[in-house]
PDB file of C-alpha atoms in Angstrom:
ATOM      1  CA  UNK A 523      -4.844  51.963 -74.198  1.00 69.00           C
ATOM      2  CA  UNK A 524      -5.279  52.874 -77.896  1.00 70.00           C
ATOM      3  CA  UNK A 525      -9.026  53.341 -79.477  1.00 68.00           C
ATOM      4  CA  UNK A 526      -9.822  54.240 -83.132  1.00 65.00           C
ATOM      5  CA  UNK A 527      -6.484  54.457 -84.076  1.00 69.00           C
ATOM      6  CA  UNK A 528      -5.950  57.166 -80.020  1.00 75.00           C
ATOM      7  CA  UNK A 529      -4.247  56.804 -76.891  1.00 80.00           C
ATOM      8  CA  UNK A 530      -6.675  57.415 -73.631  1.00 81.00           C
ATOM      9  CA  UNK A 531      -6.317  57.180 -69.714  1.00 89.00           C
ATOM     10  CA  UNK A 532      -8.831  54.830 -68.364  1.00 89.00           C
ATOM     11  CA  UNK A 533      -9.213  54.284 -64.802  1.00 92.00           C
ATOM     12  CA  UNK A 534      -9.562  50.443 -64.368  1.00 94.00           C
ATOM     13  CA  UNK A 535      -9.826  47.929 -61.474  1.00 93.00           C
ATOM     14  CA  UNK A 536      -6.696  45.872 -60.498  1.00 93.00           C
ATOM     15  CA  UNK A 537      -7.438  41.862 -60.990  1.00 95.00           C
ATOM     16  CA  UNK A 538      -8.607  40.836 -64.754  1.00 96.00           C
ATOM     17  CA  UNK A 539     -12.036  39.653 -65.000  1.00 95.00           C
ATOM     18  CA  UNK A 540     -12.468  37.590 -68.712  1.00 93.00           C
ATOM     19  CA  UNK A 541     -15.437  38.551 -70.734  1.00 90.00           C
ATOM     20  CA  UNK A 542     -16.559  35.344 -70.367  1.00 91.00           C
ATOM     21  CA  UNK A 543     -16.899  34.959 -66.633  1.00 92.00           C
ATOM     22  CA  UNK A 544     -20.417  34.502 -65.475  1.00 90.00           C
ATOM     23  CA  UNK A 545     -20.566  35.398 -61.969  1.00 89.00           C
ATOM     24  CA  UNK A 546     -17.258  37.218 -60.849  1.00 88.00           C
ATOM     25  CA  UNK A 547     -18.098  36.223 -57.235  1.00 87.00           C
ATOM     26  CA  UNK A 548     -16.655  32.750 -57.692  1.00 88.00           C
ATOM     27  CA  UNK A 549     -14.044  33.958 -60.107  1.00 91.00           C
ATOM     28  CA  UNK A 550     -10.376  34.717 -58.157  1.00 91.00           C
ATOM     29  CA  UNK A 551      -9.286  37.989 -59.711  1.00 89.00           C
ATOM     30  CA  UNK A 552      -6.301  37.958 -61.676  1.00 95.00           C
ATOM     31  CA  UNK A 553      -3.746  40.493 -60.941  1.00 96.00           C
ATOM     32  CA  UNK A 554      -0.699  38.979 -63.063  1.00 96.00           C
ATOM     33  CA  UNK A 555      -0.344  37.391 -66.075  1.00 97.00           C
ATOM     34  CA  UNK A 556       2.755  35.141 -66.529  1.00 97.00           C
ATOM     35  CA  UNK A 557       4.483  35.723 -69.717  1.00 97.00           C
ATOM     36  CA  UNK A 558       5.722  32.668 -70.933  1.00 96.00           C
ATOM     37  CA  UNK A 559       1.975  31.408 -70.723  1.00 96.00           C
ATOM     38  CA  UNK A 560       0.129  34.732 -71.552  1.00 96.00           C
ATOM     39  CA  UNK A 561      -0.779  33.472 -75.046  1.00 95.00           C
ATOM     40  CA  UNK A 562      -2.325  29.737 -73.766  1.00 95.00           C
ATOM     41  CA  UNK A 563      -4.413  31.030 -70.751  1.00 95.00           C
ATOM     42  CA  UNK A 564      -7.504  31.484 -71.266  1.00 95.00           C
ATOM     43  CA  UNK A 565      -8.095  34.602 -69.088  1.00 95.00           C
ATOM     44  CA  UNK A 566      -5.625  36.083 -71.640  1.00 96.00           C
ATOM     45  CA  UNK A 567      -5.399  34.685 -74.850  1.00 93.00           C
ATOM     46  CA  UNK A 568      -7.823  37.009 -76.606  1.00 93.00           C
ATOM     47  CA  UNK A 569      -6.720  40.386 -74.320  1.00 95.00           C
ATOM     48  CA  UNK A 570      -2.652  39.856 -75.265  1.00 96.00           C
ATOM     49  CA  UNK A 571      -4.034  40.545 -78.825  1.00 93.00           C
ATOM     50  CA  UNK A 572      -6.742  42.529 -78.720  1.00 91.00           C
ATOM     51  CA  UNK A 573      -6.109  44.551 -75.667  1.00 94.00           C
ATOM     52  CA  UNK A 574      -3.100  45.678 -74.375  1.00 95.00           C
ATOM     53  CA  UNK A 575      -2.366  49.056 -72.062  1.00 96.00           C
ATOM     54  CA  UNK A 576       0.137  50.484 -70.339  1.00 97.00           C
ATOM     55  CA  UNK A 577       0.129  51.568 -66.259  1.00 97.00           C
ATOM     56  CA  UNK A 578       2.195  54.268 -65.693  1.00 96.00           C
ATOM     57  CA  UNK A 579       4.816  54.288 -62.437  1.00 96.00           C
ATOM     58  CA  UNK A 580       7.510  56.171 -60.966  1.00 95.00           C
ATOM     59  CA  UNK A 581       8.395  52.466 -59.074  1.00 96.00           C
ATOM     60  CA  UNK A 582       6.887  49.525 -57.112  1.00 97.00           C
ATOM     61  CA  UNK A 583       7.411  47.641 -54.252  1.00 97.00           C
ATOM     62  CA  UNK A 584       8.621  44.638 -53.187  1.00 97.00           C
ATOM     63  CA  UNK A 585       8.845  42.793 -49.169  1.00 96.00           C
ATOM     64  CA  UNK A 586      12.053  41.175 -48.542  1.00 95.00           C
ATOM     65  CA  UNK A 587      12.009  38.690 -45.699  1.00 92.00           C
ATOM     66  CA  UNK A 588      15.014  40.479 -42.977  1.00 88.00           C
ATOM     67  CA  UNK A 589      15.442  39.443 -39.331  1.00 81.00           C
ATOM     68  CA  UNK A 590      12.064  37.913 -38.705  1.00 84.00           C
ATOM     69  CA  UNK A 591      10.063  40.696 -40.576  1.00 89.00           C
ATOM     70  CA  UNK A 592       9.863  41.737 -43.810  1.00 93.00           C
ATOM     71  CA  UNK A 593      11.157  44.979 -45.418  1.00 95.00           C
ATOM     72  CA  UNK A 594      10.137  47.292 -48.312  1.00 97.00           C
ATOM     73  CA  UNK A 595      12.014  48.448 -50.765  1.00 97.00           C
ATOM     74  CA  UNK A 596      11.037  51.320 -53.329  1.00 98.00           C
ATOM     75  CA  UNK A 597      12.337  49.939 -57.098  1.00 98.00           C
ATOM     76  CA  UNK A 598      12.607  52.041 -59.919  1.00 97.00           C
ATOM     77  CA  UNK A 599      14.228  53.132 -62.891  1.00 96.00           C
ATOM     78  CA  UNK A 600      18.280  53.766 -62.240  1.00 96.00           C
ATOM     79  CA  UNK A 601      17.754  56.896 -64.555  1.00 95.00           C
ATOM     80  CA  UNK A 602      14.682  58.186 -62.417  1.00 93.00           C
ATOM     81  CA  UNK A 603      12.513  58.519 -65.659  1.00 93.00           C
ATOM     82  CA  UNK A 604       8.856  57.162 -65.296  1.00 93.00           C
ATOM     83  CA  UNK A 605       7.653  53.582 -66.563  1.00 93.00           C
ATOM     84  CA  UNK A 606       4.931  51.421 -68.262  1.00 96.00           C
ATOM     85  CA  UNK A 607       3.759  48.648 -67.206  1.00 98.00           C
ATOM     86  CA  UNK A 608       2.896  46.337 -69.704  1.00 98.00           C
ATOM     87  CA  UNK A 609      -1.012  45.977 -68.926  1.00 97.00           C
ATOM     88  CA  UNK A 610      -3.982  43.663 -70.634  1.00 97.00           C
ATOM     89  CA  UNK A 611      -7.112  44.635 -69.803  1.00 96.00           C
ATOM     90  CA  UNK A 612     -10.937  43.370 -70.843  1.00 95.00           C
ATOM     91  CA  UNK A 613     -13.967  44.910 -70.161  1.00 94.00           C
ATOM     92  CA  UNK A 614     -16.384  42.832 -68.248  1.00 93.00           C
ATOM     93  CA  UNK A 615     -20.504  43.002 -68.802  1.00 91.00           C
ATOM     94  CA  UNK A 616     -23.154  42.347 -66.218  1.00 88.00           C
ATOM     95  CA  UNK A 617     -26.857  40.655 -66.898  1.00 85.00           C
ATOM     96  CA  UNK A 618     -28.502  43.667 -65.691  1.00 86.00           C
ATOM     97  CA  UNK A 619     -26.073  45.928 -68.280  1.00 86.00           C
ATOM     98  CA  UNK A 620     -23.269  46.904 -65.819  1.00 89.00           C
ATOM     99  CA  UNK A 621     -19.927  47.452 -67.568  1.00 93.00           C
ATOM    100  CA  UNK A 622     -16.426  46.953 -65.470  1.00 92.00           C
ATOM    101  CA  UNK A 623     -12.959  47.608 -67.045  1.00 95.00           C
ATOM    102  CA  UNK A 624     -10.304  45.301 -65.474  1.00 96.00           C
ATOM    103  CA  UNK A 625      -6.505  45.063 -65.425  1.00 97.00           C
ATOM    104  CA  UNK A 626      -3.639  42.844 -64.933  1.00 98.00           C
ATOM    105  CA  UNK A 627       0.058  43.494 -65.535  1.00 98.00           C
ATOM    106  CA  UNK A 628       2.396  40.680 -67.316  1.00 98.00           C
ATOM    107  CA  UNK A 629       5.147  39.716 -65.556  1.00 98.00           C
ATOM    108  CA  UNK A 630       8.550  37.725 -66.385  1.00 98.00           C
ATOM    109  CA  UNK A 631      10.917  36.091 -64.823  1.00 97.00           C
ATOM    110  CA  UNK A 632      13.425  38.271 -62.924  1.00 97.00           C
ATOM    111  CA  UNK A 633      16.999  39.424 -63.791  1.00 95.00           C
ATOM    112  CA  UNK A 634      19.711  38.428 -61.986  1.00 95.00           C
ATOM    113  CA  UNK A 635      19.882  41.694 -59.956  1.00 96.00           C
ATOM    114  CA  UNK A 636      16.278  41.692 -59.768  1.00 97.00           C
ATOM    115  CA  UNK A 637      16.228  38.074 -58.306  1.00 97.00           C
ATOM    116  CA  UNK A 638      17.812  38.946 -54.803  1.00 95.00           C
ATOM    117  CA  UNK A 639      14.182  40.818 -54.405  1.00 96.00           C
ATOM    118  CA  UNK A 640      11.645  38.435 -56.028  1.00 96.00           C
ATOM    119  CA  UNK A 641      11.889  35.679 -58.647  1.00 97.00           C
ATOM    120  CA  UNK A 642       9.286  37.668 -60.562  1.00 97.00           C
ATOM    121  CA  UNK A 643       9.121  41.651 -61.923  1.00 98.00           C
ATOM    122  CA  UNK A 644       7.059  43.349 -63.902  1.00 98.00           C
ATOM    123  CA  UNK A 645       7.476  43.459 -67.534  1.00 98.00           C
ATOM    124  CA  UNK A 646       7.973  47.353 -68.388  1.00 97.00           C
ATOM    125  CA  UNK A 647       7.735  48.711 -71.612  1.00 96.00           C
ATOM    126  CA  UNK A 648      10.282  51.516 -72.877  1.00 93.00           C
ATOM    127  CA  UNK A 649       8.963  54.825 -74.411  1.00 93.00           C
ATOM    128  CA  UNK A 650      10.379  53.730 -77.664  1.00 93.00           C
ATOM    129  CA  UNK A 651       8.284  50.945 -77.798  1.00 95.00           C
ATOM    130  CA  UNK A 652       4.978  52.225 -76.494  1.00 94.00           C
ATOM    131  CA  UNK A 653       3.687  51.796 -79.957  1.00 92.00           C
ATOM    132  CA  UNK A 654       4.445  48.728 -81.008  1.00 93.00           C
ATOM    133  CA  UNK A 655       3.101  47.529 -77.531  1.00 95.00           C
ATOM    134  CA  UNK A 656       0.138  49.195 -77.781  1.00 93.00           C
ATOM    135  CA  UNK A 657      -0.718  48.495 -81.845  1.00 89.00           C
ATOM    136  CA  UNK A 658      -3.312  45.662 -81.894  1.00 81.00           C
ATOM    137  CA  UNK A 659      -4.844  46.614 -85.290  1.00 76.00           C
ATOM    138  CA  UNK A 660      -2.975  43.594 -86.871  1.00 66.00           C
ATOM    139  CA  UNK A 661      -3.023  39.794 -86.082  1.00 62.00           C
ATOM    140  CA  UNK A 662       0.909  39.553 -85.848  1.00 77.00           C
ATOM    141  CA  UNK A 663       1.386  38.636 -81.887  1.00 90.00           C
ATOM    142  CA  UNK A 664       5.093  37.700 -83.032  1.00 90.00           C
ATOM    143  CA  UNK A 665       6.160  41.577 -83.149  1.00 90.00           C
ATOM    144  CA  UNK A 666       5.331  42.288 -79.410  1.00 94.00           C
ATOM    145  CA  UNK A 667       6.902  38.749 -78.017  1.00 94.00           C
ATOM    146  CA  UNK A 668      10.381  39.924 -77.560  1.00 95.00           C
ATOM    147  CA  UNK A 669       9.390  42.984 -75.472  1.00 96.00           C
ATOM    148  CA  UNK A 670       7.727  40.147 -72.588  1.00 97.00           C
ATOM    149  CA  UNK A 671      10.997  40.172 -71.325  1.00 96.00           C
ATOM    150  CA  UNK A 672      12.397  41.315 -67.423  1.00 95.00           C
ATOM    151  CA  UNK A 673      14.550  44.283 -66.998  1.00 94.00           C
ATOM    152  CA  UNK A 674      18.295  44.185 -68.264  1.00 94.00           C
ATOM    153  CA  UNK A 675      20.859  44.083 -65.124  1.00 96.00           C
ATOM    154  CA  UNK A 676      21.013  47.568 -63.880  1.00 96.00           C
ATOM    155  CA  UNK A 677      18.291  48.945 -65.507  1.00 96.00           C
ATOM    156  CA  UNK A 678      16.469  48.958 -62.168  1.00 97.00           C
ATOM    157  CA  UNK A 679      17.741  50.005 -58.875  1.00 97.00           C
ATOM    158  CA  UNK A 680      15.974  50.091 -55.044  1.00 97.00           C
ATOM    159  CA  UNK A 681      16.514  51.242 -51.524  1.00 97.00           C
ATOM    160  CA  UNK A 682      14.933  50.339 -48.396  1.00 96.00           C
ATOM    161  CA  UNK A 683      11.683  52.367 -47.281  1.00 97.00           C
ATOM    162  CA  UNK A 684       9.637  53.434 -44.339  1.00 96.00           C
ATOM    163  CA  UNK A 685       7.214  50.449 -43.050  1.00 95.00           C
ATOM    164  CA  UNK A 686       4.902  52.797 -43.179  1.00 95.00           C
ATOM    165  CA  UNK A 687       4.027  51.718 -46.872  1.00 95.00           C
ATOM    166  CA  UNK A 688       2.090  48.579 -45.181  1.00 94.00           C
ATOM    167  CA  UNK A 689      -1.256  50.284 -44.502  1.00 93.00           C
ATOM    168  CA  UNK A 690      -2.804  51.605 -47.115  1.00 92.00           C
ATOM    169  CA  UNK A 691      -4.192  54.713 -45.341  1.00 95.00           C
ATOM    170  CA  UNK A 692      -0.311  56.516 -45.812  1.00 95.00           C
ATOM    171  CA  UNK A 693      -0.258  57.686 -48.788  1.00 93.00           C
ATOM    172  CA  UNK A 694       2.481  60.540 -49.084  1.00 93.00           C
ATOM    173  CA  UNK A 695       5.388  61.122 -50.717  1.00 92.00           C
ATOM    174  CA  UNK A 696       7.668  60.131 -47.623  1.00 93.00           C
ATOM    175  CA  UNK A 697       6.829  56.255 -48.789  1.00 95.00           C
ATOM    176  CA  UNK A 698       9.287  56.799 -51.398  1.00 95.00           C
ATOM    177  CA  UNK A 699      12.400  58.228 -49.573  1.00 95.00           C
ATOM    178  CA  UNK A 700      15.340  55.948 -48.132  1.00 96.00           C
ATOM    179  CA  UNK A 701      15.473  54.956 -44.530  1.00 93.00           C
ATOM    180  CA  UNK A 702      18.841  54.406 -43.041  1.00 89.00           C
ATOM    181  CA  UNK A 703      19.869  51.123 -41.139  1.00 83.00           C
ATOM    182  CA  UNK A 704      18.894  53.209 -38.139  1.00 86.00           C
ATOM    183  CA  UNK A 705      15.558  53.732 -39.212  1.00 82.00           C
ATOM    184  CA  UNK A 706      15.150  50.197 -39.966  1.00 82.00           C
ATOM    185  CA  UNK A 707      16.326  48.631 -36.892  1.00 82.00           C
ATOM    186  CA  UNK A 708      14.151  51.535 -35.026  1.00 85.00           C
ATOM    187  CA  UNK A 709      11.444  50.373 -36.844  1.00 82.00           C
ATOM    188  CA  UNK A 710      11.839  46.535 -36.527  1.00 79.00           C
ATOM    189  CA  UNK A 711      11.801  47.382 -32.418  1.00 79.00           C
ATOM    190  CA  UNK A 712       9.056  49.125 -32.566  1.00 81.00           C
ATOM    191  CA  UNK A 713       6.938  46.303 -34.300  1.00 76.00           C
ATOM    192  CA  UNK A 714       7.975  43.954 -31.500  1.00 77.00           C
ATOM    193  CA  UNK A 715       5.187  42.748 -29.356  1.00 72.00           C
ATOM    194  CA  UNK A 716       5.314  44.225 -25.666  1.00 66.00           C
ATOM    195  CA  UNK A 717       5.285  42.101 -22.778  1.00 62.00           C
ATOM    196  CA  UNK A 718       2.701  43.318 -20.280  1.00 54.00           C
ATOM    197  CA  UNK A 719       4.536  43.509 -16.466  1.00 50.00           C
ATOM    198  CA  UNK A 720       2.833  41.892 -13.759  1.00 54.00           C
ATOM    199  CA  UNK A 721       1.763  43.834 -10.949  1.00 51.00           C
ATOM    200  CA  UNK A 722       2.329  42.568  -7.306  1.00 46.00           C
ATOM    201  CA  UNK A 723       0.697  43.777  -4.329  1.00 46.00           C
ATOM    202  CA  UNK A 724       3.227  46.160  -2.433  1.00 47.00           C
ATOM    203  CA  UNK A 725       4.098  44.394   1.290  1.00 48.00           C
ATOM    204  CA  UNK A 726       2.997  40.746  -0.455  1.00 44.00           C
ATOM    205  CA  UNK A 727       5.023  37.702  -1.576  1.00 44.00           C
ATOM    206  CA  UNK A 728       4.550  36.606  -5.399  1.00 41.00           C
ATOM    207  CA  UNK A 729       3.842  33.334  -5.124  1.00 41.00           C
ATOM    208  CA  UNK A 730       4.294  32.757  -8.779  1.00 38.00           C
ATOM    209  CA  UNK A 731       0.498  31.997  -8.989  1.00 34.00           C
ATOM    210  CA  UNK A 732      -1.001  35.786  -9.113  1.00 33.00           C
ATOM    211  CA  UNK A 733      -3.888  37.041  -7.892  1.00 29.00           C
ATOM    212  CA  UNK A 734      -7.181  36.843  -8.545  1.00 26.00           C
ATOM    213  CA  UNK A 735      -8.145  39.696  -6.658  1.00 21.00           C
TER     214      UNK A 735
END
């Protein structure tokens, strides 16, 4: 985010709260903004002009439904540099004076290449154009429009990761590596359910009623 004329980190909490929300317990956080509608919405009209950030990433992830399950896969640039997600943000105030800075990320409609993951991706903005994204000094919106756009076709690329990514208590840099097709079909057995074996009494007939005793 830019201030007096500087770029500063802020941490912020994922899912956009407007300004002009009164109680945010009845409000459904926003965690994406769509954008070919970003500049009608409400919720973002006023922060796509006033206040936009970037999120840095190495990557995200996206599920893909595979044999009954779905899978994770680890997407990022196909040159390995880092990325920006293009970010809104507002700051919401309490009654009693409390401050909260939120965040959602804009996304567009996916790429061809893209598509096979998700119909949607975030929109990321190039170092080159950090600037222009991030200049909200003027009121010309029509200058930042044509960066709202998905990734060109093979400027991303993604590989299949551990299911380990699914709970949020692993957090290590093993989340990001490749599993093979071993690995996944290991995994996918081990996340079947396990049928419990029935016990009979040794020297007794199973009736096919059990036992109660």
């Amino acid at each position: 985010m830019v201030e007096s004329g500087t770029r500063h980190f802020r941490l912020m909490r994922w899912g956009l709260l407007p300004s002009w929300v009164k109680d945010p317990r009845g409000f459904t956080l926003l965690i994406n903004a769509r954008s070919e509608t970003v500049l009608e919405k409400p919720a973002f009209k006023n922060a796509i002009r006033r206040r936009r950030g970037l999120i840095p990433a190495d990557g995200y992830y996206e599920w893909k439904a595979e044999g009954g399950r779905k899978q994770p896969y680890f997407i990022h640039r196909a040159d390995g540099t880092p990325l920006g997600f293009a970010a809104l943000f507002e700051t919401w105030a309490g009654p009693n004076g409390e401050e909260v800075d939120t965040v959602a990320i804009v996304t567009a409609a996916a790429s061809e290449d893209l598509a096979a993951l998700h119909d949607r991706v975030p929109v990321t903005i190039t170092p080159r154009d950090f600037e222009r994204w991030l200049d909200s000094r003027g009121d010309e919106i029509d200058a930042i429009l044509p960066l709202m756009t998905a990734p060109r076709i093979g400027e991303f690329v993604w590989h299949p990761v551990s299911t380990r990514v699914n709970r949020v208590a692993n957090d290590d840099d093993q989340l990001l590596l490749p599993v093979s097709a071993e690995e996944m079909a290991a995994e996918a057995e081990a996340m079947k359910p396990k049928k419990a074996a029935r016990k009979v009494a040794a020297g007794s007939a199973d009736d096919g009623q059990g036992s109660l005793f």
